[in-house]
């Protein structure tokens, strides 16, 4: 039973299109994240939600819009895709309140290719 | 802001040998977590080992152990009896214990690619 699941795992699309990536966690965690891994494998935080509230919003173009309908789900919508958006996007979750061991649990990543 | 530095872009080790991956970090905080994550070609991020800064004892997980030097802000990973399945990208990461906003994120180093040869 997958703890953090993302869909789709692969996404190929044309410049200018709009796309979404969905993430769900069944760990009962209260905090979820989106990370971007570029072609050099560097992992950078994009957004984080704690109990549906946005708590981290790094310097990300406003074409990227996260949405958390409940604390088990965090989606990422990207408008007007550009070539530079090609990357692997990781969803992750952690338990921040009480009993946390600190680590983030990651999904398998969604590889986005913009042509 | 915290930073994490991995100065070895690539390392190579022979099967059954021991290798050490380096990591240094910069922080003004006294309590935090440090992690090593492994990313094999499947791209799944897998937790290898965790260290709480308030614990003086170095963490160990089977063939994996760390050398945590808090004063030097150093956190190296030692892999003993290396196996072909250890070949992967290894990321060092820092997380604050402060329970507010941006402190909840993991800050990663740039990674070290480990090759394991026969």
PDB file of N, CA and C in Angstrom, chain A residues 5-9 20-23 34 110:
ATOM      1  N   UNK A   5       1.563   8.771  -2.929  1.00  0.00           N
ATOM      2  CA  UNK A   5       1.404   8.415  -4.335  1.00  0.00           C
ATOM      3  C   UNK A   5       1.149   9.659  -5.165  1.00  0.00           C
ATOM      4  N   UNK A   6       1.780   9.701  -6.331  1.00  0.00           N
ATOM      5  CA  UNK A   6       1.640  10.828  -7.248  1.00  0.00           C
ATOM      6  C   UNK A   6       1.152  10.315  -8.588  1.00  0.00           C
ATOM      7  N   UNK A   7       0.321  11.122  -9.225  1.00  0.00           N
ATOM      8  CA  UNK A   7      -0.110  10.812 -10.586  1.00  0.00           C
ATOM      9  C   UNK A   7      -0.173  12.087 -11.403  1.00  0.00           C
ATOM     10  N   UNK A   8       0.242  12.035 -12.667  1.00  0.00           N
ATOM     11  CA  UNK A   8       0.852  10.884 -13.332  1.00  0.00           C
ATOM     12  C   UNK A   8       2.336  10.766 -13.000  1.00  0.00           C
ATOM     13  N   UNK A   9       2.956   9.665 -13.319  1.00  0.00           N
ATOM     14  CA  UNK A   9       4.387   9.491 -13.095  1.00  0.00           C
ATOM     15  C   UNK A   9       5.199  10.068 -14.254  1.00  0.00           C
ATOM     16  N   UNK A  20      -1.704  19.341 -14.512  1.00  0.00           N
ATOM     17  CA  UNK A  20      -1.779  19.163 -13.065  1.00  0.00           C
ATOM     18  C   UNK A  20      -1.135  17.849 -12.652  1.00  0.00           C
ATOM     19  N   UNK A  21      -0.557  17.861 -11.464  1.00  0.00           N
ATOM     20  CA  UNK A  21      -0.027  16.650 -10.832  1.00  0.00           C
ATOM     21  C   UNK A  21      -0.739  16.502  -9.490  1.00  0.00           C
ATOM     22  N   UNK A  22      -1.167  15.277  -9.215  1.00  0.00           N
ATOM     23  CA  UNK A  22      -1.902  15.040  -7.967  1.00  0.00           C
ATOM     24  C   UNK A  22      -1.058  14.221  -7.007  1.00  0.00           C
ATOM     25  N   UNK A  23      -1.276  14.441  -5.717  1.00  0.00           N
ATOM     26  CA  UNK A  23      -0.548  13.720  -4.688  1.00  0.00           C
ATOM     27  C   UNK A  23      -1.482  13.380  -3.534  1.00  0.00           C
ATOM     28  N   UNK A  34       5.821  20.126  -2.063  1.00  0.00           N
ATOM     29  CA  UNK A  34       6.244  19.914  -3.448  1.00  0.00           C
ATOM     30  C   UNK A  34       7.699  20.344  -3.561  1.00  0.00           C
ATOM     31  N   UNK A 110       7.139  12.765 -10.356  1.00  0.00           N
ATOM     32  CA  UNK A 110       6.444  12.903 -11.648  1.00  0.00           C
ATOM     33  C   UNK A 110       7.387  13.608 -12.601  1.00  0.00           C
TER      34      UNK A 110
END
